[in-house]
Short mmCIF file of C-alpha atoms in Angstrom, two decimals:
data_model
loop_
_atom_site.label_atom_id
_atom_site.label_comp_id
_atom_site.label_asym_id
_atom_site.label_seq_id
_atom_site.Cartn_x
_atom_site.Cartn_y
_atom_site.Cartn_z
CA UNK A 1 7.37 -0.47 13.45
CA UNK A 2 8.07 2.05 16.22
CA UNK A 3 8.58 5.45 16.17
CA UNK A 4 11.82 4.87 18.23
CA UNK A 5 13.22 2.82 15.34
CA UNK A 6 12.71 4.76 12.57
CA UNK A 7 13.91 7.89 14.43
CA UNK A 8 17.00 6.18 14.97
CA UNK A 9 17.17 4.76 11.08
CA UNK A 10 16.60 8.52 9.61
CA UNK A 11 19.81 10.24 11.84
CA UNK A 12 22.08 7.66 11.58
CA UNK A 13 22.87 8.77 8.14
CA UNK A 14 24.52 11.53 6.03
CA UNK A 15 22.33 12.61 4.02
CA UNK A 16 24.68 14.98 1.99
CA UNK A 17 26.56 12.08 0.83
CA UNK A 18 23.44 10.56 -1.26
CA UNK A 19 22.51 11.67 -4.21
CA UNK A 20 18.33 11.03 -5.51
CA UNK A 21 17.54 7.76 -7.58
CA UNK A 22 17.31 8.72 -11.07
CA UNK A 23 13.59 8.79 -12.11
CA UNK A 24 11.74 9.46 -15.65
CA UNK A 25 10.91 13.31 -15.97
CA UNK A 26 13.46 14.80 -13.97
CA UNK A 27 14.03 16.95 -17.04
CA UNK A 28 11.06 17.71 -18.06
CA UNK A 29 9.84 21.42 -18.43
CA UNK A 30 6.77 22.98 -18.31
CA UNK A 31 5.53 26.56 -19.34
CA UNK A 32 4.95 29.37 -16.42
CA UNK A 33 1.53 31.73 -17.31
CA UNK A 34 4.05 34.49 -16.39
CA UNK A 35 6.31 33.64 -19.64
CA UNK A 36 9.21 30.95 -20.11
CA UNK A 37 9.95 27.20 -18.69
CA UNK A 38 11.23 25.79 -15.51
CA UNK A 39 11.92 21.92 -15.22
CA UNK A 40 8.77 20.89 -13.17
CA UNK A 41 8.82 19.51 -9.86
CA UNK A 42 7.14 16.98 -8.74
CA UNK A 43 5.97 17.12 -5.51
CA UNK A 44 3.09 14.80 -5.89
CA UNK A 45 4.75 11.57 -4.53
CA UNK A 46 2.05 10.69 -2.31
CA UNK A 47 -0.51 9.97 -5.37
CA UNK A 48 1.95 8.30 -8.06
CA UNK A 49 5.49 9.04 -7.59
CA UNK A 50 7.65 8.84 -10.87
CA UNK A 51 8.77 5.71 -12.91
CA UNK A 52 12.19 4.92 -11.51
CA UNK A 53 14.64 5.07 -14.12
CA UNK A 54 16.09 1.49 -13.09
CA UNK A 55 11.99 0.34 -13.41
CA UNK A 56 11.91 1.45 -16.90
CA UNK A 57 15.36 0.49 -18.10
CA UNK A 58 13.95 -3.30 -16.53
CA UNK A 59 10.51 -2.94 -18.44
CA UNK A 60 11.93 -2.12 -21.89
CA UNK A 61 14.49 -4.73 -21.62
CA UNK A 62 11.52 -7.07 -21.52
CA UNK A 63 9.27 -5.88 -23.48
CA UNK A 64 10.29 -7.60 -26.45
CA UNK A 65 10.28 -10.91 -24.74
CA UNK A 66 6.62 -10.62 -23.64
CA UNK A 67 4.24 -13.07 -23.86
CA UNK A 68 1.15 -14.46 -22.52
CA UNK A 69 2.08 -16.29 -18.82
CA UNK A 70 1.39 -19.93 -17.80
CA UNK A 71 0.14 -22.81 -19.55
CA UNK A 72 2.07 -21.47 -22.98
CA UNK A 73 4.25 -23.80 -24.27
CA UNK A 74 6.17 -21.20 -26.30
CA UNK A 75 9.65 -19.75 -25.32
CA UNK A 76 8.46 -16.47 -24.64
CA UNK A 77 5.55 -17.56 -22.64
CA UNK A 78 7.89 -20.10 -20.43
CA UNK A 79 10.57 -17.35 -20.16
CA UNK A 80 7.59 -14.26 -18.91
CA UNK A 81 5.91 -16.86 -16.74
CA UNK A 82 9.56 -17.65 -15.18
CA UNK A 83 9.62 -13.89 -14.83
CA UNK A 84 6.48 -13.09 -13.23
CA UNK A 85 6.83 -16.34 -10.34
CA UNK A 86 10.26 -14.57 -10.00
CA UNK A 87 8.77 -10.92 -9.32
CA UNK A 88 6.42 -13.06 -6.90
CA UNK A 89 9.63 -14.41 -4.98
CA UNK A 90 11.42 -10.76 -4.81
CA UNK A 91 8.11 -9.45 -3.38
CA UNK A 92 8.34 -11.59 -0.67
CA UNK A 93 11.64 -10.93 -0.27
CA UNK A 94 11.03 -7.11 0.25
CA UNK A 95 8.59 -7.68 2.58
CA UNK A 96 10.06 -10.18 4.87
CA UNK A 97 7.14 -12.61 4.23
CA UNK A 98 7.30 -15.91 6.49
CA UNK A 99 7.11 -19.38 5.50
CA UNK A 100 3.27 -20.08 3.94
CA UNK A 101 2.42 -16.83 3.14
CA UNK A 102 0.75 -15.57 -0.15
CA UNK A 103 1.76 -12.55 -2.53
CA UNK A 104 -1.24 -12.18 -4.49
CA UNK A 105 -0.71 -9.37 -7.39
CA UNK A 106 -3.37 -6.98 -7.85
CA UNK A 107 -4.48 -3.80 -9.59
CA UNK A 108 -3.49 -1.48 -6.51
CA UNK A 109 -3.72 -0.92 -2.94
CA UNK A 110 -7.49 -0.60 -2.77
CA UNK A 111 -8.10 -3.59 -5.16
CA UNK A 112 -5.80 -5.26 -2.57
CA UNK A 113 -8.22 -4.48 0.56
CA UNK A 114 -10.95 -4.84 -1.16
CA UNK A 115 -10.29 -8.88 -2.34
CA UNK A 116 -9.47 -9.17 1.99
CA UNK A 117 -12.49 -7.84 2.28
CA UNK A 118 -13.99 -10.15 -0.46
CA UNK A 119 -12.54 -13.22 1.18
CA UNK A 120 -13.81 -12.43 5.19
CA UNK A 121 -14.93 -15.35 7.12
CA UNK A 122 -19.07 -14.95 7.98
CA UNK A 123 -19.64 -12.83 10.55
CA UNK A 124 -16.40 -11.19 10.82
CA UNK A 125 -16.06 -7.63 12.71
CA UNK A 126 -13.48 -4.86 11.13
CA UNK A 127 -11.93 -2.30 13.11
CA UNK A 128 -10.53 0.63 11.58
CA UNK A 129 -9.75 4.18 12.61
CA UNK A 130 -11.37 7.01 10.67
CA UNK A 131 -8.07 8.35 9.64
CA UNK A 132 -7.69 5.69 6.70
CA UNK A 133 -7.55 6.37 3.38
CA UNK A 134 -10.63 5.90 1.83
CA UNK A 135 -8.90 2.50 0.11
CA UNK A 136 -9.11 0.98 3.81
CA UNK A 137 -11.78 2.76 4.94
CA UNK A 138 -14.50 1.58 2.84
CA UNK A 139 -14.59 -1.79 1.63
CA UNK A 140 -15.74 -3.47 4.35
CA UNK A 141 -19.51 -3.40 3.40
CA UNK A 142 -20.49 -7.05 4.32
CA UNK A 143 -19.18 -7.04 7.33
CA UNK A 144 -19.68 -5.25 10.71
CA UNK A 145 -17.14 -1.89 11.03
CA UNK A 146 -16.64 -0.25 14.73
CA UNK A 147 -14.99 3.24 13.16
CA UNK A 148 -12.73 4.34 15.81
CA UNK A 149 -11.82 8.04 16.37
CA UNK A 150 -9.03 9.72 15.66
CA UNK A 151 -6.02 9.27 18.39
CA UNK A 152 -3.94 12.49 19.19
CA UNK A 153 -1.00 9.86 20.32
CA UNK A 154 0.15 6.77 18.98
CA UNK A 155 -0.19 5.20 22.65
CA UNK A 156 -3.76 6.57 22.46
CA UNK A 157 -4.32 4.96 18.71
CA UNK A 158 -2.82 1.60 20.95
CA UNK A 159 -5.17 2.15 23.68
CA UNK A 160 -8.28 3.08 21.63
CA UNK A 161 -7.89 -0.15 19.70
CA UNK A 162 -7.18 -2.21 22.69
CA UNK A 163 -10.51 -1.06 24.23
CA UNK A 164 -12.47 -1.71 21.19
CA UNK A 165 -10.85 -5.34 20.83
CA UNK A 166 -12.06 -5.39 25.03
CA UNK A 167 -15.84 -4.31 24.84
CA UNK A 168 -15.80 -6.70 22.07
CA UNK A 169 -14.42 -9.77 24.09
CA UNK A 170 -16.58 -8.64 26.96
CA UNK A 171 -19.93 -8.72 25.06
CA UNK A 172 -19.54 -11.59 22.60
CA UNK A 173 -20.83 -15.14 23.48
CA UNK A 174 -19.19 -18.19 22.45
CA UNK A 175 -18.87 -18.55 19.27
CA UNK A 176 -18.47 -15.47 17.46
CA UNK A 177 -17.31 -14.55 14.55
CA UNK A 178 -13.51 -13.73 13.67
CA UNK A 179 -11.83 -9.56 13.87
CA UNK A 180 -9.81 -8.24 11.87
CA UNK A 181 -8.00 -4.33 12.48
CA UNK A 182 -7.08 -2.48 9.42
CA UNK A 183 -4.19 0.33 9.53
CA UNK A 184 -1.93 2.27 7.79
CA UNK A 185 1.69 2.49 8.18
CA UNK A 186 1.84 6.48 7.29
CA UNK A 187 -0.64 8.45 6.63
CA UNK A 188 -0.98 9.90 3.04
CA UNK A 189 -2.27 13.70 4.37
CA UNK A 190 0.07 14.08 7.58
CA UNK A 191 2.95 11.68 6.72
CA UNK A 192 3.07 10.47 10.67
CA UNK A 193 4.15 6.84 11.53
CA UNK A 194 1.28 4.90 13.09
CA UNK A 195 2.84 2.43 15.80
CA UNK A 196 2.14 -0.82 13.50
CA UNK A 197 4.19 -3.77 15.52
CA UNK A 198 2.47 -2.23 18.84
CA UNK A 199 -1.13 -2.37 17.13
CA UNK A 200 -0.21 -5.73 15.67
CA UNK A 201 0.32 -7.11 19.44
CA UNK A 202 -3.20 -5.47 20.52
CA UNK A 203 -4.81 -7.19 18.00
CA UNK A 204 -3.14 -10.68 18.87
CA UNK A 205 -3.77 -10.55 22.15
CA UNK A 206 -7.14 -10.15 21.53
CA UNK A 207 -7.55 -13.06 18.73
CA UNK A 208 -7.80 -10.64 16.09
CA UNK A 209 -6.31 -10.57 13.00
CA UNK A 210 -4.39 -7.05 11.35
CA UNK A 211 -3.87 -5.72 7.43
CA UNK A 212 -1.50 -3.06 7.28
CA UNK A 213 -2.00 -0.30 4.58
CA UNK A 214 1.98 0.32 3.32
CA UNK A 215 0.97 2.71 0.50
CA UNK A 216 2.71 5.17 1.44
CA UNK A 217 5.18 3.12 3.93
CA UNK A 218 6.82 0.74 1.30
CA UNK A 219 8.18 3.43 -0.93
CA UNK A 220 9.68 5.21 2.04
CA UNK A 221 10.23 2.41 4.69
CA UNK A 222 11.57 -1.58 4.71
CA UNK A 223 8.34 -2.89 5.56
CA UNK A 224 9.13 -6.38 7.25
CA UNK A 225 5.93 -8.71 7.55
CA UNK A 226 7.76 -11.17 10.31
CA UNK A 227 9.24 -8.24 12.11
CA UNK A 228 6.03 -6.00 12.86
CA UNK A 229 4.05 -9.70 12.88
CA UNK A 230 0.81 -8.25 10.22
CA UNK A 231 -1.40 -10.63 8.89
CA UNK A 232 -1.49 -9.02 5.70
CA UNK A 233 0.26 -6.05 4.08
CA UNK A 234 -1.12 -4.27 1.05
CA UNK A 235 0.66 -1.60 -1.30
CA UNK A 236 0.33 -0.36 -4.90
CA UNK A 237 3.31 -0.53 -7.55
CA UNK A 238 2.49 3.33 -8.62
CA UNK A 239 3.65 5.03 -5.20
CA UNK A 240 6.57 2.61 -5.58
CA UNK A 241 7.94 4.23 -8.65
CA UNK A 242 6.33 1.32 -10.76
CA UNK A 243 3.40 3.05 -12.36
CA UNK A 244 2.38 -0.17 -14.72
CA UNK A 245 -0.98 -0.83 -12.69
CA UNK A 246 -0.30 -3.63 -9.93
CA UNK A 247 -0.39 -3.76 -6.44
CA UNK A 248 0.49 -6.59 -3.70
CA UNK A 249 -1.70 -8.64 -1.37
CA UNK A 250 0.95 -10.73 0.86
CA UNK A 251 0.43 -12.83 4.12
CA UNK A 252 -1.40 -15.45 5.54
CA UNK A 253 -2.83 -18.29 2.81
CA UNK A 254 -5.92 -19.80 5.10
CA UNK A 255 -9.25 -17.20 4.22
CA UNK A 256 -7.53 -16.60 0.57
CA UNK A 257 -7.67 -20.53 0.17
CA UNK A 258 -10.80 -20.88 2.00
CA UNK A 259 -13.50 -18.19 0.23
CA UNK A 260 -14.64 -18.20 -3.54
CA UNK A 261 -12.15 -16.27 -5.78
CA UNK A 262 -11.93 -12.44 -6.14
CA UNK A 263 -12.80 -13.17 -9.84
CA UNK A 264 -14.03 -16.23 -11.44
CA UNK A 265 -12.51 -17.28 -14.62
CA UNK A 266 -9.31 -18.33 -16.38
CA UNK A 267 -6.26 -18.87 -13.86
CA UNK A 268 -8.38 -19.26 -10.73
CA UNK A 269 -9.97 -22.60 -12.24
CA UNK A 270 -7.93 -25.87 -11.52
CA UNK A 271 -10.73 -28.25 -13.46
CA UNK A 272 -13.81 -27.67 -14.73
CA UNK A 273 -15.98 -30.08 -15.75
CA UNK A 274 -19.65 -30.71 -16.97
CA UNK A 275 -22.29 -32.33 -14.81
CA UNK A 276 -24.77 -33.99 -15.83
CA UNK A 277 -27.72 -31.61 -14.92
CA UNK A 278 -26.56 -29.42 -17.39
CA UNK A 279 -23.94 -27.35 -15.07
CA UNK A 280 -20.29 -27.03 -14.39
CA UNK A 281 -17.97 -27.92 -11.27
CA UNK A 282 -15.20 -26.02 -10.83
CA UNK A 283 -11.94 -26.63 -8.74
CA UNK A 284 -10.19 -23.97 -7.33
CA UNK A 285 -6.31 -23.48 -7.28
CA UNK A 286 -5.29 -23.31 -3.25
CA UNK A 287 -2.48 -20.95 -4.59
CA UNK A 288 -2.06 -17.29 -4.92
CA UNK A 289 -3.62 -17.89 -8.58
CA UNK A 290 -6.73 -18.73 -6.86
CA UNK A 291 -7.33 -14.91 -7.09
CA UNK A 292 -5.38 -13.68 -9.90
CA UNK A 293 -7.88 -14.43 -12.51
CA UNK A 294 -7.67 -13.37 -16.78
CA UNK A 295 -4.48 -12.42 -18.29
CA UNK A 296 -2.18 -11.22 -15.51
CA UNK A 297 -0.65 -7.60 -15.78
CA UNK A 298 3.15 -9.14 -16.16
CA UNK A 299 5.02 -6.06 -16.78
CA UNK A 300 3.33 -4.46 -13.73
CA UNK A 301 4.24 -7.56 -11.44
CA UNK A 302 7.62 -7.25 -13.13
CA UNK A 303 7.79 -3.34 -12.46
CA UNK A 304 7.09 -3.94 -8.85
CA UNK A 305 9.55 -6.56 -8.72
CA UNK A 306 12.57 -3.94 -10.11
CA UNK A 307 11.43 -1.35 -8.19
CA UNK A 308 11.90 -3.79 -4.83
CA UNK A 309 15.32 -4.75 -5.87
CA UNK A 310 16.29 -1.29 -6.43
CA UNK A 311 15.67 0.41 -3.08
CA UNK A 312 16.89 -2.62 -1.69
CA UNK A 313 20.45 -2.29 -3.36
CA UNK A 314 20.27 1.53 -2.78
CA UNK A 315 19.70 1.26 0.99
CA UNK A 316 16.83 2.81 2.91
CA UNK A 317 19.15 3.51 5.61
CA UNK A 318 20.81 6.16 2.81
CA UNK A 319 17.27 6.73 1.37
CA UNK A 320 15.22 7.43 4.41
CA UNK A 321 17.83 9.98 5.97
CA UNK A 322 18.05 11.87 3.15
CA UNK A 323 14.20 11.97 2.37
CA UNK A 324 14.44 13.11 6.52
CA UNK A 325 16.84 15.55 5.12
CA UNK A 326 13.90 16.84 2.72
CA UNK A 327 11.44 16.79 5.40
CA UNK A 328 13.44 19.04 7.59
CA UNK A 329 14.21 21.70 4.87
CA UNK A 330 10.31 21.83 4.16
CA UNK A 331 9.13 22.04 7.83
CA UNK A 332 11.69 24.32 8.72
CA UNK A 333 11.02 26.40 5.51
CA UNK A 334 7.03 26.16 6.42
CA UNK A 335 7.94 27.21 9.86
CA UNK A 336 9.41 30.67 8.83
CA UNK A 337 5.59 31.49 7.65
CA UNK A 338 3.24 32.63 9.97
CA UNK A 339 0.21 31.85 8.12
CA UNK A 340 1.04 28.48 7.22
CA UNK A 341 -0.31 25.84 9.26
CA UNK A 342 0.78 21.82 9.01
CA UNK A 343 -1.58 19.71 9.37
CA UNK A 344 -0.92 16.80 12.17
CA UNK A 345 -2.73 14.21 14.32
CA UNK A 346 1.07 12.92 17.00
CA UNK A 347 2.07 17.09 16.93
CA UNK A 348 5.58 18.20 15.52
CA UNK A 349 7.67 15.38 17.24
CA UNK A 350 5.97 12.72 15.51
CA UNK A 351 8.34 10.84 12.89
CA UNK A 352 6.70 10.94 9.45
CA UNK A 353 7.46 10.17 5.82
CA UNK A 354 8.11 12.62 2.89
CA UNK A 355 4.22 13.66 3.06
CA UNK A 356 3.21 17.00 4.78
CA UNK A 357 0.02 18.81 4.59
CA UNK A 358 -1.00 22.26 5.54
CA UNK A 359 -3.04 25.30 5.28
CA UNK A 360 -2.53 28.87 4.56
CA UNK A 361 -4.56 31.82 6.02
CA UNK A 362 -6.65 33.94 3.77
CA UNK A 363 -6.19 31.41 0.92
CA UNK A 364 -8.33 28.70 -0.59
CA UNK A 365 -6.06 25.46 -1.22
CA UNK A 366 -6.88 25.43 -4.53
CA UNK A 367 -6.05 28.79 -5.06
CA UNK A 368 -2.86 28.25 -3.59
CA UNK A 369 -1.99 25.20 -5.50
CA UNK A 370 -3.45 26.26 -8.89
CA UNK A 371 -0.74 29.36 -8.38
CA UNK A 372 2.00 26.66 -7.53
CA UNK A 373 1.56 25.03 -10.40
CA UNK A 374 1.18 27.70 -12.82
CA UNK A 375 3.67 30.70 -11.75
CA UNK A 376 6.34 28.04 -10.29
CA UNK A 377 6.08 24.86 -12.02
CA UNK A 378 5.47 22.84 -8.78
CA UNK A 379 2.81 19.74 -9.03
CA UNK A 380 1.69 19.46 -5.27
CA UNK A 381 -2.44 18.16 -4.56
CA UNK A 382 -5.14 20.34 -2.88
CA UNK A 383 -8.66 18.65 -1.45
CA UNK A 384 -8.84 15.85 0.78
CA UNK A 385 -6.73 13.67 -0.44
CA UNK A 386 -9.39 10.60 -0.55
CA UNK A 387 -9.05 10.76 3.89
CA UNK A 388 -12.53 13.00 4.46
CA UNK A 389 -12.77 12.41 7.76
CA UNK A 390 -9.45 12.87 8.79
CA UNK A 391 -8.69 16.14 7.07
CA UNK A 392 -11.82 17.41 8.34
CA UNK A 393 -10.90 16.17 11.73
CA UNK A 394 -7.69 18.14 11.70
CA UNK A 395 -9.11 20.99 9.97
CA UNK A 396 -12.39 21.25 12.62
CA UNK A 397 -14.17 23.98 11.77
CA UNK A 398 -11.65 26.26 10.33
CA UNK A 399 -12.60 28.59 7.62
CA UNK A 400 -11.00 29.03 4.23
CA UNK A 401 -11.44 32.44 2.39
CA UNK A 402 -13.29 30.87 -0.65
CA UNK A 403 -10.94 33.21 -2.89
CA UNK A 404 -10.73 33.22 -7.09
CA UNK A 405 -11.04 29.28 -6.50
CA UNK A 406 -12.77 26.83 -4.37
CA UNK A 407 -12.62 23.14 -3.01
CA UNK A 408 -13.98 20.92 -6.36
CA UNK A 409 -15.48 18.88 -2.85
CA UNK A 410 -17.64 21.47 -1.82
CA UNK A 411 -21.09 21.61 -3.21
CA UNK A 412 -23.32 24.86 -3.82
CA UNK A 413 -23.70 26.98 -0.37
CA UNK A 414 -21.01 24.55 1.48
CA UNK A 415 -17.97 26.16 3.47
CA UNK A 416 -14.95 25.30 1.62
CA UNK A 417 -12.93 22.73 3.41
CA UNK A 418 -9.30 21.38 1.64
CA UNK A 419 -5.99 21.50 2.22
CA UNK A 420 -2.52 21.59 0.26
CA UNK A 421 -0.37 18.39 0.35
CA UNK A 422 3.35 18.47 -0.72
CA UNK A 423 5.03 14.76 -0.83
CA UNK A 424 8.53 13.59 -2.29
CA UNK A 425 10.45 10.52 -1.79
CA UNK A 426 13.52 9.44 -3.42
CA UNK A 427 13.82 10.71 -6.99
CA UNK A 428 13.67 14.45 -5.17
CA UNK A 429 16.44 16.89 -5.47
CA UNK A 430 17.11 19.54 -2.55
CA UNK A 431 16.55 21.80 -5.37
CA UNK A 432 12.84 21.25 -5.68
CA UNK A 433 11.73 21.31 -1.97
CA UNK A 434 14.06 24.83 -1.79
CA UNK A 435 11.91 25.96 -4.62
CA UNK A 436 8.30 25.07 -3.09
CA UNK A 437 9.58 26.90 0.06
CA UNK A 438 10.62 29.87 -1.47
CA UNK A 439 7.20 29.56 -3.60
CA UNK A 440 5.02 29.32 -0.54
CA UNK A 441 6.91 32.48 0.97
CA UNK A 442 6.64 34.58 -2.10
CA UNK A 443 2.97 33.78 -2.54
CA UNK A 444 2.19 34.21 1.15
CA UNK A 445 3.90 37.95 1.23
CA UNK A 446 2.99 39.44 -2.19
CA UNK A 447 0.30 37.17 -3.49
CA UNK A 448 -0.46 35.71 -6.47
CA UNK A 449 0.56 37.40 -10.06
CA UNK A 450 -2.69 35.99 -12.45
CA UNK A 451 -6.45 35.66 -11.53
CA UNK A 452 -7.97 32.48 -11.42
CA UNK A 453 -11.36 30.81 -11.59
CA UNK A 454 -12.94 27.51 -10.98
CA UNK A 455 -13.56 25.66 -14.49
CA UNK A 456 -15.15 22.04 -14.24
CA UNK A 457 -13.70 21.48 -10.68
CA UNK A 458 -10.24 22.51 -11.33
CA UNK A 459 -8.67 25.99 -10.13
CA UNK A 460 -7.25 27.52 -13.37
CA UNK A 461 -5.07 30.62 -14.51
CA UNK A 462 -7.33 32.99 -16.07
CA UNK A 463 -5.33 36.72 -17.00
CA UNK A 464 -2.45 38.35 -15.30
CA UNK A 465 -3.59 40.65 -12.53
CA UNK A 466 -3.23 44.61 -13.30
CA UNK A 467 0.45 45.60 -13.67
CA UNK A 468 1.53 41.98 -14.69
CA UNK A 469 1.98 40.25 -17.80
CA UNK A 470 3.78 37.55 -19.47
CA UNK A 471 7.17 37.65 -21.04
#
């Protein structure tokens, strides 16, 4: 997916003409420490963005209906199995999968990467920049992982990997084993669009195979499988505004059909029979079922499955200019404050997603967001955000004034290193990013109006500094 493209996608739009997808809490109030209620905003997208209002409408419709899927002969067993091999269809749909390929349904993004990496041929080598997400930074234990640095450019990220896949062509003997590149589509800490379809042709080139990390792409992006040629593409249903526990595994069928299952048991068995030593022999389905063990999670498949349909019908043309809409109105806003610093790996240019992440002199981030949270009834995330070594790329060796609060990640005698992450997406009114920005502002030039203190890792409201009080 080039940056090019979705430049062109997010202006071609009004964005004043669309209104945000209706989404469960948008009414909800919470209480301020400095006395009443204000309907909370939630500014957390990036970890689990809201149920969409369509997604629940879908679930409860069916919820009477549900029963145990495949092999029951009963009607409401036929008609929820009918539903969940549906949900598997309009998954594929969404993502533009080709002819042969998979959808596997999973628990979430990272139970997604981690049955690929479950499934790896013998001997296979991962590549994978150390500004993933933990989810696709980590699984890879049993096989061999070249960690590639952090590019400033996306034609350095292209580059960097292109060298990598080089030294490795140029030292291997006939023979070897089988690569495979993991990436993300947009970063969860800096938002930024990582040049996928140009990666994707690196990786070819070189035999190697690539996953693409869409957790924070899909809910933001049309994520076509064909079009930016991935191998596989993972996501998770609760960034999606499906927040029933499922995720997606989709693309190519040969090392899912190939290795043992993720799980043994129930649904991955075809036959199993006694031998006569005493054991069993089991046969395998070659289909997605192969690794969708137990009882599956069919109102999460089918949550998925509504929320695909609805930002399909809504248009991401419509959705992803106004969400660029947001995005300007929070950078620009961010921009007005000296001592606020954004967070990025391409620089300001760089086309990104509803996710921004940034720092504030003579604040700790948890100070800062504990203060959000509790004088403004904002939800945004301070720490790491589950991508150590990036943030602590981008943050270098930048010290935070430690403050009422600290980082929950830093241990006894370690300098404090976090950041504050606001994300949105489509359920977001203009009336919630105009808040945070007039939040940050207010906080930045007359400072926060209660103490606060560290209790069990969280940065909590403790009294109302001298001269304050509540309502």
């Amino acid at each position: 997916m080039s940056a090019s493209l979705n430049t062109a996608t997010a202006t071609a739009q009004d964005p004043a003409c669309a209104e945000p997808l209706a989404v469960l809490g948008r009414d909800v109030t919470v209480p301020l420490v400095t006395g009443g209620e204000v309907t909370y905003a939630a500014l957390d997208y990036a970890a689990s963005a809201p149920a969409l209002q369509r997604v629940w409408d879908d679930v409860a419709a069916y919820a009477p209906y549900y029963g145990s899927v495949h092999r029951g002969a009963g009607y409401l067993s036929q008609l929820s199995t009918d539903l969940f091999e549906q949900s598997r269809a309009t998954v594929a749909e969404f993502l533009d999968c080709r002819p042969g390929d998979q959808v596997v349904f999973t628990r979430s993004t990272t139970d997604s990467l981690n049955l690929l990496a479950a499934v790896l041929p013998a001997d296979c080598q991962v590549f994978v920049f150390e500004t993933e997400h933990h989810a696709s930074l980590l699984p890879w234990t049993n096989a061999q992982v070249s960690y590639l640095n952090a590019p400033r450019t996306p034609g350095e990220a292209v580059a960097t990997l292109e060298r990598a896949l080089a030294d490795r062509t140029a030292s291997i003997e006939e023979g070897h084993g089988p690569a495979l590149v993991c990436v993300t589509g947009a970063s969860n800490v800096t938002g930024e669009l990582w040049p996928v379809k140009e990666l994707a042709a690196a990786a070819h080139a070189h035999g190697a195979r690539i996953v693409l990390d869409a957790a924070q792409l899909a809910p933001h992006h049309p994520v076509s499988v064909r079009d930016l040629d991935v191998d596989w593409v993972a996501f998770s249903g609760h960034k999606l505004y499906a927040p029933f526990g499922s995720g997606v595994l989709a693309g190519r069928a040969d090392w899912l059909q190939e290795a043992e299952p993720y799980l043994a048991g129930g649904g991955a068995s075809r036959k199993v029979s006694r031998r006569e030593d005493g054991g069993v022999d089991v046969e395998w389905h070659t289909t997605a079922a192969r690794h969708e063990a137990g009882s599956p999670n069919v109102i999460g498949v089918y949550s998925i499955a509504s929320a695909c349909r609805a930002l399909t019908e809504a248009g991401f043309d419509s959705l992803v200019a106004r969400e660029q809409h947001l995005v300007a109105k929070v950078r620009e806003g961010l921009a007005e404050v000296p001592a606020v610093r954004v967070l990025s790996l391409f620089g300001d240019d760089a086309p990104r997603v509803g996710v921004i992440s940034f720092v504030v002199d003579g604040w700790n981030s948890s100070h800062f967001a504990a203060a959000l949270s509790a004088e403004y009834g904002i939800g945004v995330r301070d720490g790491l955000f589950c991508a150590h070594p990036l943030v602590r790329t981008l943050l270098g060796s930048e010290p935070q004034a430690q403050g009422e609060c600290g980082a929950p990640e830093a241990a006894p005698g370690e300098r404090s290193l976090n950041a504050i992450r606001v994300s949105f997406g489509a359920g977001t009114p203009d009336e919630h990013v105009e808040r945070f920005v007039r939040a940050v502002k207010e906080l930045v030039a007359d400072g926060a109006k209660w103490q606060y203190r560290t209790e069990e890792g969280r940065c909590v409201p403790t009294a109302p500094l001298r001269g304050c009080s509540a309502v």
